[in-house]
């Protein structure tokens, strides 16, 4: 660090700054202050809670009632296994290659399934998901995202001799699964035959809606009207809507498009959206729409939030362009003060932004009129001020910085180039804003900043660490008004170990918070993807923790197998079955040695590691986490 480089604030300075703010936010200050000053937060008893979702009323007051966490923390792990607390078990429900109905094509351990098979099987890299209960409550529709593929494991010979069939199989392994799952009397879950079951892949027709539909930037040779696109890709996290549809979010779209031998010009839209001179996915060699030299606008048709109706397998998914185009992580929908849809979203890139969409009319009114609550409204981006306050900045054509003179011809262009619009209005660049979730009692919004090792020159109050290897979690308080344009904010916690200035107990150290979800009683589940603090100089596997945000208690609940990401979380309505995704375990495997770093979940000598949805239950049948 040279003399001109701003010095990051010390931990004591951070604590003093936070204590001086108006941060009487429920839980955030108490948790952070205890961690900052080394005070051991009250530890929850290791007893059990009987009864479905028992303790909701008892824990409704800040710091009062029964503690939310009723399990002993597990230790960090490097094992090729899923590690859970005593008294818990898991089953593998839906691994890559599992048929979407039992009568579908079975998985071939040598990866010899065809593209046609793959289109009727679980895709790869399971990510965000949601459980939609059916009438009997012991069955439901599970929507599962398939973010990406490990090509060396997807095909028998990996990337060698790339062909149209390999492109087709890879494209079929992306997208979304809709499956029906049922619980038997012993508490186990199975994939069932279902009229609802389907895959949404990179060849599924999808309608483009909202302000960018039909815009010249959305038109291609195959779709001169700019209203229909084939497929959805890099489906990261997700969210349900109050009207029982599923939002799947397109994230790292730049990996799929080939620009040419030279990278795009500095300052160009393509550079701002991460396009380089190479494409990790060779789809463009057999599908010309991914070659930007041939079809430059196809790139603009990805990076959106896509709405899928799981209850109507004949319905066409919709890309909702009013929500902006970026590396969408997840989308959390709540009702605003007028009953309108409010959607919180992160853009998962170093130095990018956190967003909110506020619908133009109440949800009920829009649906009665046959309109989508997500097609008209205002997209905002967050500015975090140094004093602990913040403002939602509207991304509306004609506002300062967003006029034709500034390079934005109309509102559609503001949305297609959302990142540039956010740059123009002065949003706060964050350390990879990813998943968000809303506290069910208070309405406070929490979101993860996974990490940012590129932050080498300057810090700010909302991103206080240089070389932020381990990330942090933010908290926004809108005073129970999701439609508000002003808010208060705080750093809920700094992840990492003692050496990095973390504000979590050393024995619960973790890094790279990614997934984030509040369950119905207010337990905050934190899922990690990336660097974890070492133990005795050894890198640890990714993990999942649970926090009681009001008592300042945090405990490690799960550790996954090597090289996996822990991601995707949802629960059955009674809280007794928790669905979690284990993504890309053992992804360093090769065609010659697919089990080089993991054999999970099959442990077959002739198989390969597989991303999978698991179901976690308690051996006594109680509520998970309680």
Coordinates of C-alpha atoms in Angstrom, one line a residue:
X1 CA 0.0 0.0 0.0
X2 CA 1.6 3.3 -1.0
X3 CA 1.2 6.6 0.9
X4 CA -1.6 7.8 -1.3
X5 CA -3.7 4.7 -0.9
X6 CA -6.6 5.2 1.6
X7 CA -6.1 3.2 4.8
X8 CA -8.9 0.8 5.6
X9 CA -10.5 1.6 9.0
X10 CA -9.4 -0.6 11.9
X11 CA -11.9 -2.9 13.5
X12 CA -12.2 -0.5 16.5
X13 CA -12.9 2.4 14.2
X14 CA -15.5 0.4 12.4
X15 CA -17.2 -0.4 15.7
X16 CA -17.1 3.3 16.8
X17 CA -18.5 4.4 13.4
X18 CA -21.3 1.9 13.6
X19 CA -22.2 2.8 17.2
X20 CA -22.4 6.4 16.2
X21 CA -25.0 5.8 13.5
X22 CA -28.7 5.6 13.9
X23 CA -28.5 1.8 13.9
X24 CA -31.1 0.7 16.4
X25 CA -31.9 -1.9 13.7
X26 CA -33.3 -5.0 15.4
X27 CA -30.5 -7.4 15.9
X28 CA -27.8 -6.0 13.6
X29 CA -26.1 -3.7 16.2
X30 CA -26.3 -6.2 19.0
X31 CA -24.8 -9.0 16.9
X32 CA -22.1 -6.8 15.4
X33 CA -21.2 -5.1 18.7
X34 CA -20.8 -8.4 20.5
X35 CA -18.6 -9.7 17.8
X36 CA -16.5 -6.5 17.5
X37 CA -15.8 -6.3 21.2
X38 CA -15.2 -10.0 21.7
X39 CA -18.4 -10.5 23.8
X40 CA -19.6 -14.1 23.6
X41 CA -23.2 -14.0 22.4
X42 CA -25.7 -16.1 24.4
X43 CA -25.6 -19.7 23.3
X44 CA -28.8 -21.5 22.5
X45 CA -29.5 -24.7 24.3
X46 CA -29.0 -27.9 22.3
X47 CA -32.5 -29.2 23.1
X48 CA -35.2 -29.9 20.5
X49 CA -38.4 -28.2 19.6
X50 CA -41.5 -30.3 19.1
X51 CA -44.4 -29.3 16.9
X52 CA -44.5 -27.8 13.5
X53 CA -42.8 -24.4 13.4
X54 CA -43.1 -24.2 17.2
X55 CA -41.5 -21.0 18.7
X56 CA -42.8 -18.5 16.1
X57 CA -44.7 -16.5 18.7
X58 CA -42.1 -17.0 21.4
X59 CA -39.3 -15.6 19.4
X60 CA -41.2 -12.6 18.1
X61 CA -39.7 -10.1 20.5
X62 CA -36.1 -8.9 20.1
X63 CA -33.9 -11.1 22.4
X64 CA -36.9 -12.7 24.0
X65 CA -38.5 -16.1 23.9
X66 CA -36.8 -19.3 23.1
X67 CA -33.5 -19.3 21.2
X68 CA -33.9 -20.2 17.6
X69 CA -30.9 -22.5 17.3
X70 CA -31.2 -25.9 18.9
X71 CA -28.3 -27.9 17.4
X72 CA -24.6 -28.2 18.3
X73 CA -22.3 -26.6 15.7
X74 CA -20.3 -29.0 13.5
X75 CA -16.6 -28.5 12.9
X76 CA -15.0 -27.5 9.6
X77 CA -14.3 -30.4 7.3
X78 CA -12.3 -31.5 4.3
X79 CA -14.1 -34.9 4.0
X80 CA -15.7 -36.2 0.9
X81 CA -19.0 -36.1 2.6
X82 CA -21.9 -34.0 3.7
X83 CA -21.4 -33.3 7.4
X84 CA -24.4 -32.5 9.7
X85 CA -25.0 -32.2 13.4
X86 CA -25.8 -35.3 15.5
X87 CA -29.5 -36.3 15.1
X88 CA -29.7 -35.1 11.5
X89 CA -29.7 -37.1 8.3
X90 CA -29.9 -36.4 4.6
X91 CA -30.9 -38.2 1.4
X92 CA -29.9 -37.5 -2.2
X93 CA -33.1 -36.6 -3.9
X94 CA -32.3 -35.2 -7.4
X95 CA -28.8 -35.5 -8.7
X96 CA -27.6 -34.5 -12.2
X97 CA -28.9 -37.0 -14.7
X98 CA -31.9 -38.2 -12.6
X99 CA -35.0 -38.4 -14.8
X100 CA -37.6 -35.7 -14.2
X101 CA -40.1 -38.6 -13.9
X102 CA -39.3 -42.2 -12.8
X103 CA -40.1 -43.5 -16.3
X104 CA -37.6 -41.2 -18.0
X105 CA -34.1 -42.0 -19.2
X106 CA -31.8 -43.3 -16.5
X107 CA -28.4 -41.8 -15.7
X108 CA -25.4 -43.4 -17.3
X109 CA -22.4 -43.4 -15.0
X110 CA -20.0 -43.0 -17.9
X111 CA -21.8 -39.8 -19.0
X112 CA -22.9 -41.5 -22.3
X113 CA -26.4 -40.1 -22.1
X114 CA -27.4 -38.2 -25.2
X115 CA -28.6 -34.6 -25.5
X116 CA -32.1 -36.0 -25.9
X117 CA -31.7 -37.9 -22.7
X118 CA -30.3 -34.9 -20.9
X119 CA -33.3 -32.8 -21.9
X120 CA -35.5 -35.1 -19.8
X121 CA -33.1 -35.4 -16.9
X122 CA -31.8 -33.2 -14.1
X123 CA -29.4 -30.6 -15.4
X124 CA -26.0 -29.8 -13.9
X125 CA -24.8 -27.3 -11.3
X126 CA -28.0 -27.2 -9.2
X127 CA -28.5 -23.7 -7.7
X128 CA -31.5 -21.7 -6.5
X129 CA -34.8 -23.5 -6.0
X130 CA -38.2 -23.3 -4.5
X131 CA -40.8 -25.7 -3.1
X132 CA -44.4 -25.1 -4.1
X133 CA -46.7 -27.2 -1.9
X134 CA -49.6 -29.1 -3.4
X135 CA -52.9 -29.6 -1.6
X136 CA -51.9 -32.6 0.6
X137 CA -48.9 -30.7 1.9
X138 CA -46.8 -34.0 1.7
X139 CA -46.1 -33.3 -2.0
X140 CA -45.1 -30.3 -4.0
X141 CA -43.5 -29.0 -7.1
X142 CA -39.8 -28.4 -6.8
X143 CA -38.3 -25.9 -9.2
X144 CA -34.5 -26.3 -9.5
X145 CA -32.0 -24.0 -11.3
X146 CA -29.2 -25.6 -13.3
X147 CA -26.6 -22.8 -13.5
X148 CA -23.8 -24.3 -15.6
X149 CA -21.9 -27.4 -16.6
X150 CA -18.6 -29.1 -15.9
X151 CA -17.8 -30.1 -19.5
X152 CA -15.1 -32.6 -18.6
X153 CA -17.6 -34.6 -16.6
X154 CA -20.7 -34.0 -18.7
X155 CA -19.3 -36.0 -21.7
X156 CA -17.4 -39.3 -21.7
X157 CA -14.3 -37.7 -23.3
X158 CA -14.8 -34.2 -21.9
X159 CA -14.1 -31.2 -24.2
X160 CA -12.3 -33.3 -26.8
X161 CA -13.6 -33.3 -30.4
X162 CA -16.3 -30.7 -29.7
X163 CA -19.4 -31.4 -31.8
X164 CA -23.0 -30.2 -32.3
X165 CA -24.2 -33.1 -30.1
X166 CA -22.0 -31.8 -27.3
X167 CA -23.3 -28.3 -27.7
X168 CA -26.9 -29.7 -27.6
X169 CA -26.2 -31.8 -24.4
X170 CA -24.5 -28.8 -22.7
X171 CA -27.4 -26.6 -23.6
X172 CA -29.9 -29.2 -22.3
X173 CA -28.0 -29.4 -19.0
X174 CA -28.7 -25.7 -18.3
X175 CA -31.9 -24.1 -17.3
X176 CA -34.6 -25.2 -14.9
X177 CA -36.2 -28.4 -13.7
X178 CA -39.8 -28.6 -12.6
X179 CA -40.4 -31.9 -10.8
X180 CA -43.0 -33.3 -8.4
X181 CA -41.7 -34.7 -5.1
X182 CA -43.6 -36.7 -2.6
X183 CA -42.9 -37.7 1.0
X184 CA -43.6 -41.2 2.2
X185 CA -44.8 -42.3 5.7
X186 CA -41.3 -42.9 6.8
X187 CA -40.3 -39.3 6.0
X188 CA -38.4 -40.0 2.8
X189 CA -38.9 -38.0 -0.4
X190 CA -39.0 -39.3 -4.0
X191 CA -39.4 -37.8 -7.5
X192 CA -42.9 -38.8 -8.7
X193 CA -44.6 -39.2 -12.0
X194 CA -46.3 -35.9 -12.8
X195 CA -48.1 -34.0 -15.4
X196 CA -46.3 -30.9 -14.2
X197 CA -42.8 -32.2 -14.8
X198 CA -40.7 -30.5 -17.4
X199 CA -37.3 -29.0 -18.3
X200 CA -36.8 -25.5 -19.4
X201 CA -33.5 -25.5 -21.4
X202 CA -31.5 -23.4 -23.9
X203 CA -33.9 -24.5 -26.7
X204 CA -37.2 -23.6 -24.9
X205 CA -39.1 -20.8 -26.5
X206 CA -39.3 -17.8 -24.1
X207 CA -41.3 -14.6 -24.5
X208 CA -39.6 -11.2 -24.0
X209 CA -41.9 -8.8 -22.2
X210 CA -41.8 -5.3 -20.7
X211 CA -40.1 -2.1 -21.9
X212 CA -37.3 -3.8 -23.9
X213 CA -39.6 -6.1 -25.8
X214 CA -39.3 -5.4 -29.6
X215 CA -36.5 -2.9 -29.2
X216 CA -33.9 -2.8 -31.9
X217 CA -31.3 -3.9 -29.4
X218 CA -33.3 -7.1 -28.9
X219 CA -33.8 -8.0 -32.6
X220 CA -31.9 -10.8 -34.3
X221 CA -32.0 -12.5 -37.7
X222 CA -34.0 -15.4 -36.2
X223 CA -36.3 -13.0 -34.3
X224 CA -36.6 -9.8 -36.3
X225 CA -39.4 -8.6 -34.0
X226 CA -37.3 -9.0 -30.8
X227 CA -40.0 -10.6 -28.8
X228 CA -39.1 -14.3 -28.6
X229 CA -35.8 -16.0 -27.6
X230 CA -34.7 -19.6 -27.4
X231 CA -33.7 -20.5 -23.9
X232 CA -32.4 -19.3 -20.5
X233 CA -28.8 -19.9 -19.3
X234 CA -26.6 -19.6 -16.2
X235 CA -29.6 -19.8 -14.0
X236 CA -28.3 -18.9 -10.6
X237 CA -30.5 -18.1 -7.7
X238 CA -34.3 -17.6 -7.8
X239 CA -37.4 -16.5 -5.9
X240 CA -41.1 -17.2 -5.7
X241 CA -43.8 -14.7 -6.4
X242 CA -46.9 -14.0 -4.3
X243 CA -48.9 -15.4 -7.3
X244 CA -47.2 -18.8 -7.2
X245 CA -44.8 -18.5 -10.1
X246 CA -41.0 -19.0 -10.1
X247 CA -38.4 -16.4 -10.9
X248 CA -35.1 -17.8 -12.3
X249 CA -32.2 -15.4 -12.7
X250 CA -29.7 -15.3 -15.5
X251 CA -26.2 -14.6 -14.1
X252 CA -22.8 -14.9 -15.8
X253 CA -23.9 -14.6 -19.4
X254 CA -20.6 -13.3 -20.7
X255 CA -19.0 -16.8 -20.6
X256 CA -21.2 -18.1 -23.4
X257 CA -20.6 -15.5 -26.2
X258 CA -17.6 -15.2 -28.5
X259 CA -16.6 -11.7 -29.4
X260 CA -13.6 -12.3 -31.6
X261 CA -9.8 -12.7 -31.3
X262 CA -9.5 -9.2 -29.8
X263 CA -11.3 -8.1 -26.7
X264 CA -14.0 -5.4 -27.0
X265 CA -12.9 -1.7 -26.8
X266 CA -12.3 -0.2 -23.4
X267 CA -15.4 1.6 -22.2
X268 CA -17.7 -0.4 -24.5
X269 CA -21.0 -1.9 -23.4
X270 CA -19.5 -5.4 -24.1
X271 CA -16.5 -4.7 -21.9
X272 CA -18.8 -3.4 -19.1
X273 CA -20.8 -6.7 -19.3
X274 CA -17.6 -8.8 -19.1
X275 CA -17.2 -10.0 -22.7
X276 CA -13.6 -11.0 -23.4
X277 CA -11.7 -12.5 -26.3
X278 CA -12.4 -16.1 -25.3
X279 CA -15.5 -18.0 -24.5
X280 CA -15.2 -20.9 -21.9
X281 CA -18.2 -22.5 -23.6
X282 CA -17.5 -23.5 -27.3
X283 CA -21.2 -23.4 -28.2
X284 CA -20.4 -20.7 -30.8
X285 CA -18.5 -23.2 -32.9
X286 CA -21.7 -25.0 -33.7
X287 CA -24.4 -22.4 -32.9
X288 CA -23.9 -19.2 -34.7
X289 CA -26.2 -17.1 -32.5
X290 CA -23.4 -17.3 -29.8
X291 CA -20.9 -15.7 -32.2
X292 CA -21.2 -12.0 -31.7
X293 CA -19.5 -11.4 -35.1
X294 CA -22.5 -13.0 -36.6
X295 CA -25.3 -12.0 -34.2
X296 CA -24.3 -9.2 -31.9
X297 CA -27.7 -8.6 -30.4
X298 CA -28.2 -12.2 -29.1
X299 CA -26.1 -11.2 -26.1
X300 CA -28.7 -8.5 -25.2
X301 CA -31.4 -11.2 -24.8
X302 CA -29.7 -12.8 -21.8
X303 CA -29.1 -11.4 -18.3
X304 CA -32.8 -11.1 -17.3
X305 CA -35.1 -12.4 -14.7
X306 CA -37.3 -15.2 -16.2
X307 CA -40.7 -16.1 -14.9
X308 CA -41.9 -19.7 -15.0
X309 CA -45.3 -21.0 -14.1
X310 CA -44.7 -24.4 -12.5
X311 CA -48.4 -25.2 -12.4
X312 CA -48.9 -24.9 -16.2
X313 CA -46.4 -27.0 -18.1
X314 CA -47.8 -25.7 -21.4
X315 CA -47.1 -22.0 -20.4
X316 CA -44.3 -20.0 -22.1
X317 CA -41.7 -18.6 -19.7
X318 CA -41.3 -14.8 -19.8
X319 CA -38.2 -12.6 -19.6
X320 CA -39.3 -9.6 -17.5
X321 CA -37.1 -6.8 -18.9
X322 CA -38.5 -4.1 -16.5
X323 CA -36.3 -5.8 -13.8
X324 CA -33.1 -4.8 -15.7
X325 CA -30.2 -6.7 -17.4
X326 CA -27.2 -7.7 -15.3
X327 CA -25.7 -10.8 -13.7
X328 CA -28.8 -11.5 -11.7
X329 CA -28.3 -13.5 -8.6
X330 CA -31.7 -13.9 -7.0
X331 CA -35.0 -12.0 -6.9
X332 CA -37.0 -11.6 -3.6
X333 CA -40.5 -10.4 -4.1
X334 CA -42.5 -8.7 -1.3
X335 CA -45.6 -6.4 -1.3
X336 CA -45.2 -2.7 -1.2
X337 CA -47.3 -0.2 0.7
X338 CA -49.9 -0.1 -2.1
X339 CA -49.9 -3.9 -2.7
X340 CA -47.5 -3.6 -5.6
X341 CA -44.6 -6.0 -6.3
X342 CA -41.3 -5.0 -4.9
X343 CA -38.3 -7.0 -6.1
X344 CA -34.8 -6.9 -4.5
X345 CA -31.9 -8.1 -6.7
X346 CA -28.1 -8.2 -6.6
X347 CA -25.6 -8.0 -9.5
X348 CA -22.9 -10.6 -8.8
X349 CA -19.8 -8.9 -10.0
X350 CA -17.0 -7.1 -8.2
X351 CA -17.9 -3.4 -7.9
X352 CA -21.4 -3.8 -9.1
X353 CA -24.7 -2.9 -7.5
X354 CA -27.8 -3.8 -5.5
X355 CA -31.2 -3.0 -7.0
X356 CA -34.9 -2.8 -6.3
X357 CA -37.9 -2.8 -8.6
X358 CA -41.2 -1.2 -7.5
X359 CA -44.3 -2.1 -9.6
X360 CA -46.5 0.5 -11.0
X361 CA -49.8 -0.9 -9.7
X362 CA -51.1 -3.3 -7.0
X363 CA -50.5 -6.9 -7.8
X364 CA -54.2 -7.8 -7.6
X365 CA -55.2 -5.0 -10.0
X366 CA -52.6 -6.0 -12.6
X367 CA -53.6 -9.6 -12.5
X368 CA -57.3 -8.9 -12.8
X369 CA -56.5 -6.9 -15.9
X370 CA -54.4 -9.7 -17.4
X371 CA -51.2 -7.7 -16.9
X372 CA -48.0 -8.9 -15.2
X373 CA -47.1 -7.1 -11.9
X374 CA -43.5 -7.2 -13.2
X375 CA -43.8 -5.5 -16.6
X376 CA -44.4 -1.9 -15.5
X377 CA -42.7 0.0 -12.7
X378 CA -39.5 1.7 -11.6
X379 CA -36.1 0.1 -11.3
X380 CA -33.8 1.6 -8.6
X381 CA -30.2 1.1 -7.7
X382 CA -28.8 1.6 -4.1
X383 CA -26.5 4.3 -2.9
X384 CA -25.0 3.7 0.5
X385 CA -23.9 6.9 2.2
X386 CA -21.2 7.1 4.8
X387 CA -23.5 8.0 7.7
X388 CA -25.5 4.8 7.6
X389 CA -28.3 6.1 5.5
X390 CA -29.0 5.4 1.8
X391 CA -31.1 6.2 -1.1
X392 CA -32.7 4.3 -4.0
X393 CA -31.8 6.1 -7.2
X394 CA -34.3 5.7 -10.1
X395 CA -33.1 4.4 -13.4
X396 CA -35.6 6.3 -15.5
X397 CA -34.9 7.7 -18.9
X398 CA -34.8 11.5 -18.8
X399 CA -33.4 11.7 -15.3
X400 CA -29.9 13.4 -15.0
X401 CA -27.3 11.2 -16.6
X402 CA -29.9 9.1 -18.4
X403 CA -30.9 11.3 -21.3
X404 CA -30.3 10.9 -25.0
X405 CA -27.3 13.2 -24.7
X406 CA -25.9 10.7 -22.2
X407 CA -26.2 7.8 -24.6
X408 CA -29.6 6.4 -23.5
X409 CA -32.1 6.8 -26.4
X410 CA -35.1 5.5 -24.4
X411 CA -36.1 3.5 -21.3
X412 CA -35.5 0.2 -23.1
X413 CA -31.9 1.2 -23.6
X414 CA -31.6 2.1 -19.9
X415 CA -32.7 -1.4 -19.1
X416 CA -30.7 -3.3 -21.7
X417 CA -27.6 -1.4 -20.4
X418 CA -28.6 -1.3 -16.7
X419 CA -25.0 -1.4 -15.5
X420 CA -24.1 1.7 -17.4
X421 CA -27.2 3.5 -16.2
X422 CA -26.3 2.6 -12.6
X423 CA -22.8 3.9 -13.2
X424 CA -24.3 7.2 -14.5
X425 CA -26.5 7.9 -11.5
X426 CA -23.8 7.3 -8.9
X427 CA -24.7 4.1 -7.3
X428 CA -22.3 2.5 -4.7
X429 CA -20.0 -0.2 -6.2
X430 CA -20.2 -3.2 -3.9
X431 CA -18.1 -6.3 -3.2
X432 CA -20.1 -8.7 -5.4
X433 CA -23.7 -8.3 -4.2
X434 CA -25.4 -11.7 -4.5
X435 CA -28.3 -13.3 -2.7
X436 CA -30.8 -11.3 -0.7
X437 CA -33.6 -12.2 1.8
X438 CA -36.2 -10.4 3.9
X439 CA -36.6 -10.9 7.6
X440 CA -40.2 -12.2 7.9
X441 CA -41.0 -10.2 11.1
X442 CA -39.2 -6.9 10.6
X443 CA -39.1 -6.6 6.8
X444 CA -35.3 -5.8 7.0
X445 CA -33.4 -6.8 3.8
X446 CA -30.2 -8.7 4.1
X447 CA -27.8 -9.4 1.2
X448 CA -24.4 -10.9 0.8
X449 CA -21.3 -9.3 -0.6
X450 CA -19.4 -12.5 -1.4
X451 CA -15.9 -11.1 -1.8
X452 CA -13.8 -8.7 -3.8
X453 CA -10.0 -9.3 -4.0
X454 CA -9.9 -6.6 -6.7
X455 CA -10.6 -3.9 -4.1
X456 CA -7.0 -2.8 -3.8
X457 CA -7.1 1.0 -3.7
X458 CA -10.1 2.4 -1.8
X459 CA -12.7 1.4 0.7
X460 CA -15.9 3.0 1.9
X461 CA -18.3 2.5 4.8
X462 CA -20.3 -0.2 3.1
X463 CA -17.2 -2.0 1.8
X464 CA -14.7 -1.4 4.5
X465 CA -11.9 -3.9 3.7
X466 CA -9.2 -3.9 1.1
X467 CA -8.6 -7.3 -0.6
X468 CA -11.9 -8.4 0.8
X469 CA -11.2 -12.1 0.4
X470 CA -13.9 -13.4 2.7
X471 CA -16.9 -11.0 2.1
X472 CA -19.6 -9.6 4.4
X473 CA -23.4 -9.3 4.8
X474 CA -25.3 -6.1 4.6
X475 CA -28.6 -5.1 6.2
X476 CA -31.1 -2.5 4.9
X477 CA -34.0 -1.1 7.0
X478 CA -36.7 0.6 5.1
X479 CA -38.8 1.2 8.2
X480 CA -41.4 -1.4 7.1
X481 CA -42.0 0.4 3.8
X482 CA -40.6 -1.6 0.9
X483 CA -41.7 1.2 -1.5
X484 CA -39.6 3.8 0.2
X485 CA -36.8 5.6 -1.6
X486 CA -34.7 6.1 1.5
X487 CA -33.3 3.6 4.0
X488 CA -30.9 3.0 6.8
X489 CA -28.2 0.4 6.5
X490 CA -25.6 -1.5 8.5
X491 CA -23.0 -4.2 8.1
X492 CA -24.6 -7.2 9.7
X493 CA -21.3 -9.1 9.8
X494 CA -17.8 -9.3 8.3
X495 CA -16.9 -12.9 7.3
X496 CA -13.5 -14.5 7.6
X497 CA -11.1 -15.3 10.5
X498 CA -9.6 -13.3 13.3
X499 CA -6.7 -12.2 11.2
X500 CA -9.1 -10.7 8.6
X501 CA -11.1 -8.7 11.2
X502 CA -14.1 -10.9 11.1
X503 CA -17.1 -10.2 13.4
X504 CA -18.0 -13.8 13.9
X505 CA -16.7 -16.2 16.7
X506 CA -13.4 -17.8 15.7
X507 CA -14.8 -21.3 16.0
X508 CA -17.6 -20.4 13.5
X509 CA -15.3 -18.7 11.0
X510 CA -16.5 -18.8 7.4
X511 CA -15.8 -17.0 4.2
X512 CA -17.6 -16.1 0.9
X513 CA -21.2 -15.8 2.0
X514 CA -23.3 -16.4 -1.1
X515 CA -26.8 -17.9 -0.6
X516 CA -29.0 -16.3 2.1
X517 CA -32.5 -17.2 3.3
X518 CA -34.7 -16.6 6.3
X519 CA -37.0 -19.4 7.2
X520 CA -40.5 -18.8 8.5
X521 CA -39.4 -18.3 12.2
X522 CA -36.5 -16.0 11.4
X523 CA -33.5 -18.2 11.3
X524 CA -31.0 -16.8 8.8
X525 CA -29.3 -19.6 6.7
X526 CA -26.0 -18.6 5.2
X527 CA -24.5 -20.6 2.4
X528 CA -20.9 -20.2 1.1
X529 CA -19.1 -20.3 -2.2
X530 CA -15.5 -19.6 -2.3
X531 CA -12.5 -19.1 0.0
X532 CA -12.9 -20.5 3.5
X533 CA -10.6 -19.7 6.5
X534 CA -7.9 -22.4 6.8
X535 CA -7.6 -24.8 9.7
X536 CA -4.0 -25.7 10.5
X537 CA -3.0 -24.3 7.1
X538 CA -5.4 -26.5 5.2
X539 CA -8.2 -25.1 3.0
X540 CA -11.7 -26.2 4.2
X541 CA -14.8 -27.2 2.3
X542 CA -17.7 -24.8 1.7
X543 CA -20.3 -24.8 4.5
X544 CA -23.8 -23.6 5.6
X545 CA -24.4 -21.7 8.9
X546 CA -27.5 -20.5 10.7
X547 CA -27.8 -17.3 12.6
X548 CA -30.2 -16.1 15.2
X549 CA -30.0 -12.4 14.2
X550 CA -31.7 -11.1 17.3
X551 CA -29.6 -13.0 19.9
X552 CA -26.2 -12.8 18.1
X553 CA -25.8 -16.6 17.8
X554 CA -24.3 -18.2 14.7
X555 CA -23.5 -21.9 14.2
X556 CA -22.1 -24.1 11.5
X557 CA -24.8 -26.5 10.4
X558 CA -23.4 -28.3 7.3
X559 CA -20.1 -28.8 5.5
X560 CA -20.1 -30.1 1.9
X561 CA -17.8 -32.3 -0.1
X562 CA -14.6 -31.0 -1.7
X563 CA -14.8 -28.2 -4.4
X564 CA -18.5 -27.9 -4.0
X565 CA -20.6 -24.8 -3.5
X566 CA -23.5 -24.9 -1.0
X567 CA -26.4 -23.2 -2.6
X568 CA -30.1 -23.3 -3.1
X569 CA -32.3 -23.7 -0.1
X570 CA -36.0 -24.1 0.5
X571 CA -38.3 -26.0 2.9
X572 CA -41.5 -27.9 3.1
X573 CA -44.2 -25.9 4.8
X574 CA -43.9 -27.6 8.2
X575 CA -40.2 -26.9 8.4
X576 CA -39.3 -30.6 8.9
X577 CA -37.7 -31.1 5.5
X578 CA -35.0 -28.8 4.3
X579 CA -33.9 -28.9 0.6
X580 CA -30.3 -27.9 -0.2
X581 CA -28.2 -28.0 -3.3
X582 CA -24.7 -29.3 -3.5
X583 CA -23.2 -27.8 -6.7
X584 CA -20.2 -29.0 -8.7
X585 CA -18.5 -31.3 -6.2
X586 CA -15.2 -32.6 -7.4
X587 CA -15.2 -30.3 -10.5
X588 CA -11.5 -30.8 -11.0
X589 CA -12.2 -34.3 -12.3
X590 CA -11.1 -35.2 -15.8
X591 CA -12.4 -37.7 -18.4
X592 CA -9.5 -40.0 -17.4
X593 CA -10.0 -39.6 -13.7
X594 CA -13.5 -38.2 -13.0
X595 CA -13.2 -38.8 -9.2
X596 CA -9.9 -37.0 -8.8
X597 CA -11.2 -34.8 -6.0
X598 CA -14.6 -36.3 -5.0
X599 CA -16.8 -39.3 -5.5
X600 CA -19.9 -37.8 -3.9
X601 CA -22.8 -38.6 -3.9
X602 CA -22.7 -42.1 -5.4
X603 CA -19.2 -43.2 -4.3
X604 CA -19.2 -45.5 -7.3
X605 CA -15.9 -46.8 -8.7
X606 CA -17.4 -46.5 -12.2
X607 CA -19.2 -43.1 -11.7
X608 CA -18.4 -39.5 -11.3
X609 CA -19.3 -36.7 -8.9
X610 CA -22.7 -35.1 -9.4
X611 CA -24.4 -31.9 -8.4
X612 CA -27.5 -32.8 -6.4
X613 CA -30.5 -31.7 -4.4
X614 CA -30.5 -33.2 -0.9
X615 CA -33.2 -33.3 1.7
X616 CA -32.2 -32.8 5.3
X617 CA -34.4 -34.1 8.2
X618 CA -34.2 -34.7 11.9
X619 CA -34.1 -38.3 13.1
X620 CA -36.8 -37.4 15.6
X621 CA -39.0 -35.8 13.0
X622 CA -38.7 -32.2 14.4
X623 CA -38.2 -28.9 12.8
X624 CA -34.8 -28.5 11.1
X625 CA -32.6 -26.1 12.9
X626 CA -34.7 -25.8 16.0

